[in-house]
CSV table of C-alpha atoms in Angstrom, one decimal:
chain,number,residue,atom,x,y,z
A,1,MET,CA,0.0,0.0,0.0
A,2,THR,CA,1.4,3.4,-1.0
A,3,THR,CA,1.5,6.5,1.2
A,4,THR,CA,-1.0,8.2,-1.0
A,5,ALA,CA,-3.5,5.3,-0.6
A,6,ILE,CA,-3.0,5.3,3.2
A,7,TRP,CA,-3.8,9.1,3.3
A,8,ARG,CA,-6.8,8.6,1.0
A,9,ASP,CA,-8.2,5.9,3.4
A,10,ILE,CA,-7.6,8.1,6.4
A,11,LEU,CA,-9.4,11.1,4.8
A,12,ASP,CA,-12.2,8.9,3.5
A,13,GLY,CA,-12.7,7.6,7.1
A,14,ALA,CA,-12.6,11.2,8.5
A,15,THR,CA,-15.1,12.3,5.9
A,16,GLY,CA,-17.5,9.6,7.0
A,17,TRP,CA,-17.2,10.6,10.6
A,18,LEU,CA,-17.0,14.4,10.3
A,19,GLY,CA,-18.6,15.2,7.0
A,20,ARG,CA,-16.9,17.1,4.3
A,21,ALA,CA,-16.7,20.5,6.1
A,22,GLY,CA,-15.4,18.9,9.3
A,23,THR,CA,-12.7,17.1,7.4
A,24,VAL,CA,-11.6,20.3,5.7
A,25,GLY,CA,-11.5,22.0,9.1
A,26,LEU,CA,-9.5,19.2,10.6
A,27,VAL,CA,-7.0,19.2,7.7
A,28,VAL,CA,-6.6,23.0,8.0
A,29,PHE,CA,-6.2,22.8,11.8
A,30,LEU,CA,-3.5,20.1,11.4
A,31,LEU,CA,-1.6,22.0,8.8
A,32,LEU,CA,-1.6,25.1,10.9
A,33,TYR,CA,-0.6,23.2,14.0
A,34,VAL,CA,2.3,21.4,12.3
A,35,GLY,CA,3.4,24.4,10.3
A,36,VAL,CA,3.0,27.2,12.9
A,37,VAL,CA,2.4,26.0,16.5
A,38,LEU,CA,5.0,23.3,16.7
A,39,PRO,CA,7.9,25.4,15.2
A,40,ALA,CA,6.9,28.2,17.7
A,41,VAL,CA,7.4,25.8,20.6
A,42,TRP,CA,10.1,23.2,19.5
A,43,SER,CA,12.4,24.9,17.0
A,44,ALA,CA,16.1,25.0,18.2
A,45,ARG,CA,16.7,28.2,16.2
A,46,PRO,CA,15.5,31.3,18.0
A,47,TYR,CA,14.7,33.2,14.7
A,48,ARG,CA,12.3,30.4,13.7
A,49,ARG,CA,10.6,30.4,17.0
A,50,THR,CA,10.2,34.2,16.8
A,51,ALA,CA,8.9,34.1,13.2
A,52,ALA,CA,6.5,31.2,14.1
A,53,ARG,CA,5.3,33.1,17.2
A,54,GLN,CA,4.6,36.2,15.1
A,55,VAL,CA,2.6,34.2,12.5
A,56,LEU,CA,0.7,32.5,15.3
A,57,THR,CA,-0.1,35.8,16.9
A,58,ALA,CA,-1.3,37.2,13.6
A,59,LEU,CA,-3.5,34.2,13.0
A,60,LEU,CA,-5.0,34.3,16.4
A,61,ASN,CA,-5.7,38.0,16.1
A,62,ALA,CA,-7.4,37.5,12.8
A,63,LEU,CA,-9.5,34.6,14.3
A,64,GLN,CA,-10.5,36.7,17.2
A,65,ALA,CA,-11.5,39.5,14.9
A,66,LEU,CA,-13.5,37.1,12.8
A,67,VAL,CA,-15.3,35.8,15.8
A,68,ARG,CA,-16.1,39.3,17.1
A,69,GLY,CA,-17.0,40.6,13.6
A,70,THR,CA,-14.4,43.3,13.6
A,71,ARG,CA,-11.3,44.0,11.5
A,72,PRO,CA,-7.9,42.4,12.5
A,73,ARG,CA,-5.4,44.7,14.2
């Protein structure tokens, strides 16, 4: 079984449990978590931690503004 087939099976299962919108939300969350949150915490290089923390702050501010219905800072 190839890696692509494994991922396809996982996403098909998730779609069955969560529905299409829930699966998209889960994938977006995981991509943000792996791409932004983990480097902000675990990177050995200070400049990467700083950059990831700034991106995370900007994303959280935009999310907070979206929830409140205002413009991001």
